[in-house]
Tab-separated table of C-alpha atoms and ligand atoms in Angstrom:
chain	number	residue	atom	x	y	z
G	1	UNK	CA	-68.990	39.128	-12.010
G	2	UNK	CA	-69.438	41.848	-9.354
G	3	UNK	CA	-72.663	43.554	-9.333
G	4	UNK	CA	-73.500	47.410	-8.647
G	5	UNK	CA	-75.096	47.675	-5.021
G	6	UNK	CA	-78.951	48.238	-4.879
G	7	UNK	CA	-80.313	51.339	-4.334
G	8	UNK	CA	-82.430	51.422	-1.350
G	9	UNK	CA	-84.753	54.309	0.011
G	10	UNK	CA	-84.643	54.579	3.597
G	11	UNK	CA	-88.516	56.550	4.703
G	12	UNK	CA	-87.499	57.565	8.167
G	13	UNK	CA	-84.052	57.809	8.289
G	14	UNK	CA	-83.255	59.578	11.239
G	15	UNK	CA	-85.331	57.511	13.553
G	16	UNK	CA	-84.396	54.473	15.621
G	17	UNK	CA	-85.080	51.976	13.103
G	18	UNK	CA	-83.800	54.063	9.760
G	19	UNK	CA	-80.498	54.521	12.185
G	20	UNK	CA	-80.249	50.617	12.635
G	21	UNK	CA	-80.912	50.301	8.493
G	22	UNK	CA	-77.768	52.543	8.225
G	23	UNK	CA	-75.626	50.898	10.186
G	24	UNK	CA	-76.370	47.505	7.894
G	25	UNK	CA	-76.115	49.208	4.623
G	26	UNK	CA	-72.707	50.583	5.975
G	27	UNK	CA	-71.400	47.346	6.543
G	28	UNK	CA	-72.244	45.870	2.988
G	29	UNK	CA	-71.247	48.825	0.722
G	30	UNK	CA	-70.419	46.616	-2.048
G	31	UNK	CA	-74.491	45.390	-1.757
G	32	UNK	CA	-75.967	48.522	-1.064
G	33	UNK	CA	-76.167	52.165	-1.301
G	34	UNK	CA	-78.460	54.916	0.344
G	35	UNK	CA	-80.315	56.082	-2.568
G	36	UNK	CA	-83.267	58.447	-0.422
G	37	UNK	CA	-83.053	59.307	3.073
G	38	UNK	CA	-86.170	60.833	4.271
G	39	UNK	CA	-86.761	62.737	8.017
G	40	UNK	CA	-89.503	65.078	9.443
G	41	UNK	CA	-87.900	68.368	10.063
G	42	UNK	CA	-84.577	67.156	12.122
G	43	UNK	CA	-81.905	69.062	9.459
G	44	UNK	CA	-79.498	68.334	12.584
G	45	UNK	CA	-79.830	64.629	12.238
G	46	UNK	CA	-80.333	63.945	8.507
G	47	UNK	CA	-77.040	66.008	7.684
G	48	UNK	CA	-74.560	63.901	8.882
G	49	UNK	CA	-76.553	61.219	7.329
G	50	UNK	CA	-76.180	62.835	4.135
G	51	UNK	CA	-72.005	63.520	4.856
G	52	UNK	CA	-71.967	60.123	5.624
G	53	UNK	CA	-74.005	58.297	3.018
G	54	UNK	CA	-74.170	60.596	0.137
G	55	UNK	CA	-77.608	59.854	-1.114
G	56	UNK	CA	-78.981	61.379	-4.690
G	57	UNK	CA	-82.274	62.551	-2.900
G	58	UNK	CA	-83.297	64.049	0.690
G	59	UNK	CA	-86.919	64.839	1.299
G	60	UNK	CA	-87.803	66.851	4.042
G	61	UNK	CA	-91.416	67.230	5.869
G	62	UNK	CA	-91.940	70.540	4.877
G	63	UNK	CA	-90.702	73.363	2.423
G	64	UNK	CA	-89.173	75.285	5.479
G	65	UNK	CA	-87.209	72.310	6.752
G	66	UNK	CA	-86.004	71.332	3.227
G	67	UNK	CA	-84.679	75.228	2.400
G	68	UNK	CA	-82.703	74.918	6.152
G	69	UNK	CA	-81.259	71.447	4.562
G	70	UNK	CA	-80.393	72.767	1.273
G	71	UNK	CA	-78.699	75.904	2.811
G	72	UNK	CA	-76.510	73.269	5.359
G	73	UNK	CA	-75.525	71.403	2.491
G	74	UNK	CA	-74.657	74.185	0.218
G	75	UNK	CA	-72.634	75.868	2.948
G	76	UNK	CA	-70.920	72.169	3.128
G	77	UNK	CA	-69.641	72.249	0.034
G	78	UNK	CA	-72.281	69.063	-0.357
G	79	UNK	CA	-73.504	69.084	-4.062
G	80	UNK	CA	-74.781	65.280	-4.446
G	81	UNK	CA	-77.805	65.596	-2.727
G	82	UNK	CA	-80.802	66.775	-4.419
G	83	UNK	CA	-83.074	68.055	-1.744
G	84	UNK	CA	-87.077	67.404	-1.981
G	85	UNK	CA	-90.215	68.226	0.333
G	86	UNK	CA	-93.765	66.974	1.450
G	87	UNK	CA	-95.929	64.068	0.242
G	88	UNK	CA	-94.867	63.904	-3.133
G	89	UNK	CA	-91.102	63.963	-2.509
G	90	UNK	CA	-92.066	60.835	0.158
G	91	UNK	CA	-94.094	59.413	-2.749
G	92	UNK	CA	-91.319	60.192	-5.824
G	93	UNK	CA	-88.406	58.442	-3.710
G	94	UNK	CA	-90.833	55.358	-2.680
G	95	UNK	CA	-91.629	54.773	-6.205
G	96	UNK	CA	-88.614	56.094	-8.083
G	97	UNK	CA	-88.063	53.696	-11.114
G	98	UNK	CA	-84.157	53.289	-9.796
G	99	UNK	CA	-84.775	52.078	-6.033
G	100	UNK	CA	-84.827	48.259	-5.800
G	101	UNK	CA	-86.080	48.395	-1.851
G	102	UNK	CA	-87.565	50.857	0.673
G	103	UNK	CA	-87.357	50.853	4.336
G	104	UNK	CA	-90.933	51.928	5.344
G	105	UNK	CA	-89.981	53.537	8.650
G	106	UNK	CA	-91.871	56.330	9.051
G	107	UNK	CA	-93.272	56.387	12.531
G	108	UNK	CA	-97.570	56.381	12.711
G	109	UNK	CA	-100.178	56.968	9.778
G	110	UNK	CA	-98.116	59.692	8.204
G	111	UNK	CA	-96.342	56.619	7.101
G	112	UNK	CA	-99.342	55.019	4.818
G	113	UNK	CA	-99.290	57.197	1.691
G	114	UNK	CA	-95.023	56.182	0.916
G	115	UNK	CA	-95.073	52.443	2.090
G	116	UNK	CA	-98.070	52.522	-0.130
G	117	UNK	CA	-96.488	54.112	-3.157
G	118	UNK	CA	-94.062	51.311	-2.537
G	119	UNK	CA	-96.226	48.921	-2.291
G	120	UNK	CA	-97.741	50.027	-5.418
G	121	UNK	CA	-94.282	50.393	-7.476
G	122	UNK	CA	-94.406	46.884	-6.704
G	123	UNK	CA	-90.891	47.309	-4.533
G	124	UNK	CA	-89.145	44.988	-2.180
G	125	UNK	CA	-91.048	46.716	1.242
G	126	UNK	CA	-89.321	46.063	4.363
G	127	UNK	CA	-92.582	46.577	6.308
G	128	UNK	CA	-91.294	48.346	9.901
G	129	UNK	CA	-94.066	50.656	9.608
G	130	UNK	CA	-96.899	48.575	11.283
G	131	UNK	CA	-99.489	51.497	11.546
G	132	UNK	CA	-99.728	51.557	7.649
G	133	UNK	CA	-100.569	47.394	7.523
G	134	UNK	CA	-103.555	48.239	11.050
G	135	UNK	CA	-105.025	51.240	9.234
G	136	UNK	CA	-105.275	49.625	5.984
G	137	UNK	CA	-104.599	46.075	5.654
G	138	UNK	CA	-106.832	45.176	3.341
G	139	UNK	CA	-105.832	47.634	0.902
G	140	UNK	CA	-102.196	47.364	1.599
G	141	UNK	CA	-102.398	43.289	1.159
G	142	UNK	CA	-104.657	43.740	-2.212
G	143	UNK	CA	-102.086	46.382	-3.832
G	144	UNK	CA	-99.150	43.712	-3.033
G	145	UNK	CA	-101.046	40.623	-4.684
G	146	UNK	CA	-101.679	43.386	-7.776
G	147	UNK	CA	-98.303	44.921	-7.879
G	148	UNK	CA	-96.236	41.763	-7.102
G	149	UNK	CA	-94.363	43.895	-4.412
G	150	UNK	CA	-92.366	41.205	-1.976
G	151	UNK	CA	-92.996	42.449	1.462
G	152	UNK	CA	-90.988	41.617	4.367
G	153	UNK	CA	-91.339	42.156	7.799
G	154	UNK	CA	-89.201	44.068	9.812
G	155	UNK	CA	-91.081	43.866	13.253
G	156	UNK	CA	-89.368	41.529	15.246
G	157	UNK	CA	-91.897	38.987	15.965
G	158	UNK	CA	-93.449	38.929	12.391
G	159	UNK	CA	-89.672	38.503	11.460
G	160	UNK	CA	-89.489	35.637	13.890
G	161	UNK	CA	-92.552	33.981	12.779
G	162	UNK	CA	-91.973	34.702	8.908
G	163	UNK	CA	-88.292	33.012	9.548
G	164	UNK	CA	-90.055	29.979	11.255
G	165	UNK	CA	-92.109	29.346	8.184
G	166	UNK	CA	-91.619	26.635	5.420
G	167	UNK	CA	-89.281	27.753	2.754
G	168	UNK	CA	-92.114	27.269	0.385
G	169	UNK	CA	-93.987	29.788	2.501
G	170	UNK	CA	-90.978	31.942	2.074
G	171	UNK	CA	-90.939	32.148	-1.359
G	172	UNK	CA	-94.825	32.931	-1.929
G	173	UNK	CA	-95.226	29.557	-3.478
G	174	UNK	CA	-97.399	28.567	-0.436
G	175	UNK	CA	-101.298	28.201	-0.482
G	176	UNK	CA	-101.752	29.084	3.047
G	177	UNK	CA	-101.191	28.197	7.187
G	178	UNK	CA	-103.704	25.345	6.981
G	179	UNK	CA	-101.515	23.736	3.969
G	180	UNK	CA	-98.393	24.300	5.246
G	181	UNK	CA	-99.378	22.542	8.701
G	182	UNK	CA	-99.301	25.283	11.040
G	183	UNK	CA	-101.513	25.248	13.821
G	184	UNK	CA	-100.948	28.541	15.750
G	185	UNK	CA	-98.684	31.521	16.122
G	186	UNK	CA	-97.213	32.220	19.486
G	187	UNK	CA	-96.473	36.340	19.590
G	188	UNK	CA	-94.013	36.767	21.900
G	189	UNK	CA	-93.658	40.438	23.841
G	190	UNK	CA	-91.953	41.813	26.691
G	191	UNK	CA	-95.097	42.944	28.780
G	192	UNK	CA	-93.074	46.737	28.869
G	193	UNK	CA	-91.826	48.396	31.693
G	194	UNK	CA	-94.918	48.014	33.736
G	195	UNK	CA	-95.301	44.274	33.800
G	196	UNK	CA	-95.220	44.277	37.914
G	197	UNK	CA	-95.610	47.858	38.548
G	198	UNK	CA	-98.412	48.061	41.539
G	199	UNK	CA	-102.049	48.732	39.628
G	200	UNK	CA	-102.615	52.001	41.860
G	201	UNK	CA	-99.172	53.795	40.277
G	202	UNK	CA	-100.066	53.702	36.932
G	203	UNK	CA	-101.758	56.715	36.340
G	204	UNK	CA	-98.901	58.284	37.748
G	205	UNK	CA	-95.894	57.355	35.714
G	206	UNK	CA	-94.232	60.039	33.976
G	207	UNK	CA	-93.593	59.637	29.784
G	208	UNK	CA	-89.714	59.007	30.755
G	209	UNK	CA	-90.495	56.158	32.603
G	210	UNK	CA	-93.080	54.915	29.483
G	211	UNK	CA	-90.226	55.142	27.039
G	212	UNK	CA	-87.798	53.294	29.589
G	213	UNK	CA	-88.222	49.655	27.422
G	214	UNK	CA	-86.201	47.181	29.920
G	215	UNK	CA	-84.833	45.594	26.449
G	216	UNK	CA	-85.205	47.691	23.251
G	217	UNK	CA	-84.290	51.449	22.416
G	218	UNK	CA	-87.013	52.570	20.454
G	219	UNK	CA	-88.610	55.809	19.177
G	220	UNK	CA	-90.902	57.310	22.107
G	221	UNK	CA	-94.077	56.448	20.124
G	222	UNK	CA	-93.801	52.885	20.115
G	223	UNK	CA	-91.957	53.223	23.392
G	224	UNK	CA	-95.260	54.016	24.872
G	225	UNK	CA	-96.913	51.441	22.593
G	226	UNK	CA	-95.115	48.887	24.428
G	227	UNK	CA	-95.685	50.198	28.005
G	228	UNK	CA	-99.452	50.141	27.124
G	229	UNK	CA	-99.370	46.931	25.261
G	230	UNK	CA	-100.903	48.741	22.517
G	231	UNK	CA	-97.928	47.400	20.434
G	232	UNK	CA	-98.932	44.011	20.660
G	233	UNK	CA	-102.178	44.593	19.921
G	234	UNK	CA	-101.360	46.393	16.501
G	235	UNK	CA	-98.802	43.971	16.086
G	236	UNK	CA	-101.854	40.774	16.661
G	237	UNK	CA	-103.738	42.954	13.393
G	238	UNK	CA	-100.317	43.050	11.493
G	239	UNK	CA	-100.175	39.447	11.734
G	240	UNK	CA	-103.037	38.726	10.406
G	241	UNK	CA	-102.649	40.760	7.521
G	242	UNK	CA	-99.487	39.270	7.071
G	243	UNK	CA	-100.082	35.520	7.682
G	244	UNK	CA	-103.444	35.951	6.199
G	245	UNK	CA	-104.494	33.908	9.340
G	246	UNK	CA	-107.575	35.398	12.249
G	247	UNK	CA	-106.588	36.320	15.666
G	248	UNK	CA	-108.039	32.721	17.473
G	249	UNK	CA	-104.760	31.087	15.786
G	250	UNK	CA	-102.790	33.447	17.409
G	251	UNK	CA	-101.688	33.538	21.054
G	252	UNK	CA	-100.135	36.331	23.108
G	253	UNK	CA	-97.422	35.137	25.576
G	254	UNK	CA	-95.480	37.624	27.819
G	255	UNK	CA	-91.827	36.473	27.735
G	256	UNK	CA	-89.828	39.293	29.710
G	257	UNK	CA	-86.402	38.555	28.520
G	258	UNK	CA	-86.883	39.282	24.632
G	259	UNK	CA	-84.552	36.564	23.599
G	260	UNK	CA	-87.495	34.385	21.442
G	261	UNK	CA	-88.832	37.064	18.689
G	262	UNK	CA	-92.092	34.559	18.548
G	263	UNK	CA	-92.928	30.838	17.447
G	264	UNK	CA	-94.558	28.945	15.118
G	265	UNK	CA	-96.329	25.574	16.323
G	266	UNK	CA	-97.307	23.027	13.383
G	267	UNK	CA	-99.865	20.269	13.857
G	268	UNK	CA	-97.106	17.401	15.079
G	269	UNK	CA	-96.994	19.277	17.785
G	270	UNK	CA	-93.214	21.281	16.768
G	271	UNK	CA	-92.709	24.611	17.908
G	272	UNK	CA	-89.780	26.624	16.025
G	273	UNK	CA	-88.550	29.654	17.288
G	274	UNK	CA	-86.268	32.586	16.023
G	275	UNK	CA	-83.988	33.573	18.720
G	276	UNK	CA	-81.397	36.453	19.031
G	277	UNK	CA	-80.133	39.689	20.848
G	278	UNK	CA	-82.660	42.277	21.161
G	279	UNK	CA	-81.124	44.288	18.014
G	280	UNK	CA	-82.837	45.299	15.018
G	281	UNK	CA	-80.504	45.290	12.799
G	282	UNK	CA	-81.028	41.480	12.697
G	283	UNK	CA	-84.473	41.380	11.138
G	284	UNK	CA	-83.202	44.437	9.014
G	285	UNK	CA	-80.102	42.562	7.780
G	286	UNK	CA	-82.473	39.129	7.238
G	287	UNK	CA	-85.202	41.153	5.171
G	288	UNK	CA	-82.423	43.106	3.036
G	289	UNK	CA	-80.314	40.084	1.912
G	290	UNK	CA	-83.301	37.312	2.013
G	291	UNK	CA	-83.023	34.840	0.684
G	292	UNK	CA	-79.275	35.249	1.822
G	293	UNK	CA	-77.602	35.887	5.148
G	294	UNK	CA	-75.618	38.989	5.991
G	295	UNK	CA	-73.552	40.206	9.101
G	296	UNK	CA	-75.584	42.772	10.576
G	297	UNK	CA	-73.419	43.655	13.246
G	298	UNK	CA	-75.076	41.881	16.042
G	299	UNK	CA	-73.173	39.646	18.640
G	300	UNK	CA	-73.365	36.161	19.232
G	301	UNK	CA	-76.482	35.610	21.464
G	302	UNK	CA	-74.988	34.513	24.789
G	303	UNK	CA	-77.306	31.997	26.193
G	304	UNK	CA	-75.215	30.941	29.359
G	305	UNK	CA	-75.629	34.895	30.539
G	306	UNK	CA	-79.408	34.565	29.431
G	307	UNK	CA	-79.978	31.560	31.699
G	308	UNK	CA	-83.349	31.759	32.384
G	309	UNK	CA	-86.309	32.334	29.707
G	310	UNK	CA	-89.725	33.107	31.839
G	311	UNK	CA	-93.273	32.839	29.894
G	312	UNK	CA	-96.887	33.939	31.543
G	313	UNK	CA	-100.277	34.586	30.339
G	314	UNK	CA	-101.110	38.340	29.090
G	315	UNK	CA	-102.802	40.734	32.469
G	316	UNK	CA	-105.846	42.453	30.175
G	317	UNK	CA	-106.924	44.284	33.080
G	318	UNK	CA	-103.384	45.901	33.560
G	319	UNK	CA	-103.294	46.197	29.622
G	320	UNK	CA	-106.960	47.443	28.815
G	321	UNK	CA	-105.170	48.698	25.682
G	322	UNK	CA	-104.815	44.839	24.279
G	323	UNK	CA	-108.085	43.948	24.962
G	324	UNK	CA	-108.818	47.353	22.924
G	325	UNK	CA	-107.256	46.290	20.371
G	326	UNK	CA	-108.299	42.398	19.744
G	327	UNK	CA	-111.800	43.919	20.116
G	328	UNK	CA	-111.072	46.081	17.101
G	329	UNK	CA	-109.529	43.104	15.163
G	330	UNK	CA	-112.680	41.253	15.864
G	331	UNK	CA	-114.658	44.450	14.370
G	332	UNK	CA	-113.101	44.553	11.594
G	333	UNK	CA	-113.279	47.563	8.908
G	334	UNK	CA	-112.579	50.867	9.922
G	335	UNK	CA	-112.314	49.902	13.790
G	336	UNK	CA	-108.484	49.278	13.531
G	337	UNK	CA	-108.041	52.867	11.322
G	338	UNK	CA	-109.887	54.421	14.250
G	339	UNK	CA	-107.812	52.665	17.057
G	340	UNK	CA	-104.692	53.523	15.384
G	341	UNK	CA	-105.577	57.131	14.970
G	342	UNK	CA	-107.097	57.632	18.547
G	343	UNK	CA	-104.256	55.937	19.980
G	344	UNK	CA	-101.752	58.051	18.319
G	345	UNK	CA	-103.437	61.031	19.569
G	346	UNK	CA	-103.516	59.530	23.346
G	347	UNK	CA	-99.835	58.978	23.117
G	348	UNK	CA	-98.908	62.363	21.517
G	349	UNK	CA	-100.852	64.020	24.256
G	350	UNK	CA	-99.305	61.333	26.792
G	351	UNK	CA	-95.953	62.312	25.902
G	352	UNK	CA	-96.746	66.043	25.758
G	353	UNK	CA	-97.636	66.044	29.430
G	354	UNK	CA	-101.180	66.825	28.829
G	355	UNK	CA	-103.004	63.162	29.950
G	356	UNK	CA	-102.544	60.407	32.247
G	357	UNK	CA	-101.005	56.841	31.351
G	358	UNK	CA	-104.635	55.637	32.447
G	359	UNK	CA	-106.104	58.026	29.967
G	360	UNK	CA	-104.546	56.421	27.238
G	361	UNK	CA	-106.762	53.376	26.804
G	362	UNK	CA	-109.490	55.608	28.276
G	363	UNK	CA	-109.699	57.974	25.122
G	364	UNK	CA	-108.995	54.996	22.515
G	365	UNK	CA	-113.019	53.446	23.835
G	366	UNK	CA	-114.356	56.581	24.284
G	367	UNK	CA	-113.455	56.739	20.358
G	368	UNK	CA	-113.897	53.334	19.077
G	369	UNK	CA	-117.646	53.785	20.767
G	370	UNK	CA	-118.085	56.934	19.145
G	371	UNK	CA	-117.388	55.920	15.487
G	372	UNK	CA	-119.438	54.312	13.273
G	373	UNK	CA	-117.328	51.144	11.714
G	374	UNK	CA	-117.455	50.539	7.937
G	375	UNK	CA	-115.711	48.172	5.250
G	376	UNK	CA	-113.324	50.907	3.658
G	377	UNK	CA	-112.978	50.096	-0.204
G	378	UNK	CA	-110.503	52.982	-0.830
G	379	UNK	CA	-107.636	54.820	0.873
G	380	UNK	CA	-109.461	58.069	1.133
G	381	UNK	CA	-111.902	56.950	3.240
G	382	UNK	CA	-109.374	55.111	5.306
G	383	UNK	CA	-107.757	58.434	5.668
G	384	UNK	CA	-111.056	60.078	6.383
G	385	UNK	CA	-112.046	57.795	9.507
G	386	UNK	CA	-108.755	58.358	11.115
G	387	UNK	CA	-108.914	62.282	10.455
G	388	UNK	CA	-112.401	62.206	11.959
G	389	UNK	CA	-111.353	59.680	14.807
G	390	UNK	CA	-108.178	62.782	15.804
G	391	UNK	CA	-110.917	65.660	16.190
G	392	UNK	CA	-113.026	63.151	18.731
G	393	UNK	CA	-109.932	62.362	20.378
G	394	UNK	CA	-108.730	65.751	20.826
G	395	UNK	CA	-112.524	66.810	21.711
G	396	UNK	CA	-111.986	63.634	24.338
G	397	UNK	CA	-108.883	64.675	25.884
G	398	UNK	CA	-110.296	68.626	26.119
G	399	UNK	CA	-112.747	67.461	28.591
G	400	UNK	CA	-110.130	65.555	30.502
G	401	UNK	CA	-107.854	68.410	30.471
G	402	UNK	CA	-110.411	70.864	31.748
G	403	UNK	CA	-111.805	67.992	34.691
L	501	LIG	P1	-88.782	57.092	15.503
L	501	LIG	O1	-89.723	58.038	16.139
L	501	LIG	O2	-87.476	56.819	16.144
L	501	LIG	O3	-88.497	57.571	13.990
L	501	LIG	C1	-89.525	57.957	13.143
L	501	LIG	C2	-88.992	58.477	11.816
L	501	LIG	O4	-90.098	58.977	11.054
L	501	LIG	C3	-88.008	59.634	11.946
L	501	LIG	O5	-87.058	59.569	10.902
L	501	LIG	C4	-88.896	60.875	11.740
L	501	LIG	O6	-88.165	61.981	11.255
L	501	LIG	C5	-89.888	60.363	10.718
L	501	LIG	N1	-91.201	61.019	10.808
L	501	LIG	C6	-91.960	61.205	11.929
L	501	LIG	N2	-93.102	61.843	11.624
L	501	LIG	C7	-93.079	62.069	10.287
L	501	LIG	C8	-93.983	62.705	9.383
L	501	LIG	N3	-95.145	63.238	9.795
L	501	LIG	N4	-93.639	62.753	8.078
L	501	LIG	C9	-92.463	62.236	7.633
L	501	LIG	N5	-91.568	61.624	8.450
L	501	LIG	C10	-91.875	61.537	9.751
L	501	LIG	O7	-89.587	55.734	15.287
L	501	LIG	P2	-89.020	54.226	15.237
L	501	LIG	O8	-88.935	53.687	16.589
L	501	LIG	O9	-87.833	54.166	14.341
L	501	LIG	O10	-90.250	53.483	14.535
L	501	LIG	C11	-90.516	53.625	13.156
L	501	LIG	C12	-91.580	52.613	12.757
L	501	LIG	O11	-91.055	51.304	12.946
L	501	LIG	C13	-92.847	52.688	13.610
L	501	LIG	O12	-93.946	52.429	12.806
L	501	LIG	C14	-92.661	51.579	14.622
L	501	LIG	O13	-93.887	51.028	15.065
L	501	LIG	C15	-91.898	50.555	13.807
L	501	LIG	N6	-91.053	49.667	14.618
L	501	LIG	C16	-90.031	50.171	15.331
L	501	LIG	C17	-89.235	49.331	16.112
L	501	LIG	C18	-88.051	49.859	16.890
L	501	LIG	O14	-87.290	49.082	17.442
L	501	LIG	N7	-87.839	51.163	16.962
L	501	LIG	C19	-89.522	47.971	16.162
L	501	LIG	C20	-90.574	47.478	15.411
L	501	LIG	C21	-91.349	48.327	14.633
L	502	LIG	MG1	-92.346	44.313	17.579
């Protein structure tokens, strides 16, 4: 008996990974269907996504943004679409009673409040929003023990490692690491564009050079992330939210080629491994049709060509942002709010021309020294500390603009 396809929201539609969840869905029409596609203020990109997909809802940013959509479509001749705006469009489609999973891929914490209302709906989350999980992970763990939400990662280590688990792991029937024989995680990461870049150019490199990733096309933000090594140090605090584990059980190794996603070492001493092409649409396709496999339109891995696959030790001094990071993981609390939120300032700021590379990791201490870290028992003061942890930033990067 042939069933109708799911509905799936896609939060972030129009960026790199909501583009790569497209592509998937458009393979397996007969499994899924576009139900919400959701974009900042890009009406360019979202309406051929809309031609294309024909979804029941659109939400837009803003009120101005989502009139500009609903004059394009009504000038189309393109009546399926309802058209919706702000926060509580994001929130309605996360949550809407008909949508069996959501793609959280909203870029930074303006993704928290929808992958939460997800979260809360109790929806299958495919988790590629890792700023919501670092801001809030508490919370955002609590909320899916409560709500009985199945999250899966879409990040491609935490994909990697949550594919080398046990299958009893896999299907929540697991009691923890310890119990399941795991001894460590091995996070794998590229080490950026920067990895042997002489010390004394760094402060000079310009934001297209940043977001030049020697294996993955990304969005600029985590394109950065990733040239700082910020991105592996968010992605050590998603793991442990996600693996319930601590940091000391998991390593950081440098492995240029991104053809291992990570590993998962168990106390006889095994070591499994996911391996593939650098392609998300392969931990996209995995988390949509888990427990089953789907074509995601990735070729075979070719690992003649690959040849070689190098490993080395993380540089902390060329990376101060990692060491930033595992500092804040050791905190605890609010720390990891307030590195997300100083760091996303750094890198808008970055990217805008206004700072230094250097000054990056340079504004995220200044920051994290500043603030006073507490245990945050509710979102709203999550979203406090990282509104109050923007103004010191931008106070920060005033005084380095005017120096
Ligand atoms: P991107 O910049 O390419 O896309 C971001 C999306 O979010 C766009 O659709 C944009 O319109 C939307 N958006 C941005 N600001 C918004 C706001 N204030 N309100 C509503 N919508 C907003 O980013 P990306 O590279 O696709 O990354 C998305 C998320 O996935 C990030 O959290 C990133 O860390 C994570 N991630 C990405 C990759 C990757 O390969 N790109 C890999 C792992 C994890
Ligand atoms: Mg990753």
């Amino acid at each position: 008996m042939s069933q109708s396809p799911q509905n799936i929201t896609v939060l972030g539609s129009t960026g790199s990974i909501g583009v790569s969840t497209l592509d998937v869905l458009a393979r397996h029409p007969d499994k899924y269907r576009a139900y919400a596609l959701t974009a900042n203020t890009s009406v360019d990109l979202i309406v051929p996504q809309i031609q294309r997909h024909s979804p029941r809802f659109a939400v837009m940013r803003d009120e101005r943004s989502a009139q500009q959509l609903e004059d394009r479509l009504f000038a189309l001749g393109h009546k399926e679409t309802a058209v919706l705006s702000g926060e509580k469009g994001l929130l309605r489609v996360a949550s809407d009673e008909a949508v069996s999973a959501v793609m959280a891929a909203i870029v930074g914490a303006a993704g928290l409040s929808p992958t939460m209302a997800a979260v809360t709906a109790g929806k299958k989350v495919l988790l590629a929003n890792k700023e919501s999980l670092v801001m809030a992970g508490h919370l955002f763990m609590e909320a899916v023990e409560t709500s009985g939400a199945t999250l899966l990662p879409i990040d491609s280590e935490h994909n990697a490692i949550f594919q080398s688990m046990p299958a009893r792991y896999q299907s929540g029937k697991s009691t923890g690491l310890a119990s399941e024989g795991v001894r460590r995680i091995l996070l794998t990461g590229s080490g950026g564009p920067f990895r042997e870049l002489p010390l004394a150019q760094l402060p000079l490199v310009t934001p297209d050079q940043a977001c030049a990733h020697p294996n993955w096309d990304m969005g600029r933000k985590i394109s950065v992330d990733s040239a700082t090594m910020m991105n592996k140090g968010l992605e050590l605090i998603e793991a442990c939210w996600l693996f319930n584990t601590t940091a000391d059980r998991i390593d950081i190794v440098i492995h240029p080629q991104s053809i291992i996603h990570s590993m998962v070492e168990y106390t006889d001493g095994s070591v499994l491994a996911q391996l593939g092409n650098p392609d998300m649409r392969t931990p996209i396709a995995h988390a949509l049709a888990f427990p089953d496999r789907i074509d995601s339109g990735v070729g075979s891995l070719d690992i003649i060509a690959t040849a070689r696959l190098d490993f080395e030790a993380p540089d902390y001094q060329r990376f101060p942002c990692l060491r930033l990071a595992t500092e804040a993981a050791a905190v605890g609390g609010t720390a990891m709010a307030v590195l997300n939120a100083a760091n996303e300032v750094a890198v808008d700021a970055f990217l805008a021309g206004s700072i230094r590379f250097t000054d990056i990791p340079l504004t995220i201490e200044h920051v994290l020294a500043a603030k006073t870290i507490v245990e945050p028992d509710t979102l709203a003061l999550v979203q406090a500390q990282d509104a109050s942890a923007r103004v010191l930033a931008d106070r920060f990067i005033e005084t380095l603009i005017r120096a």
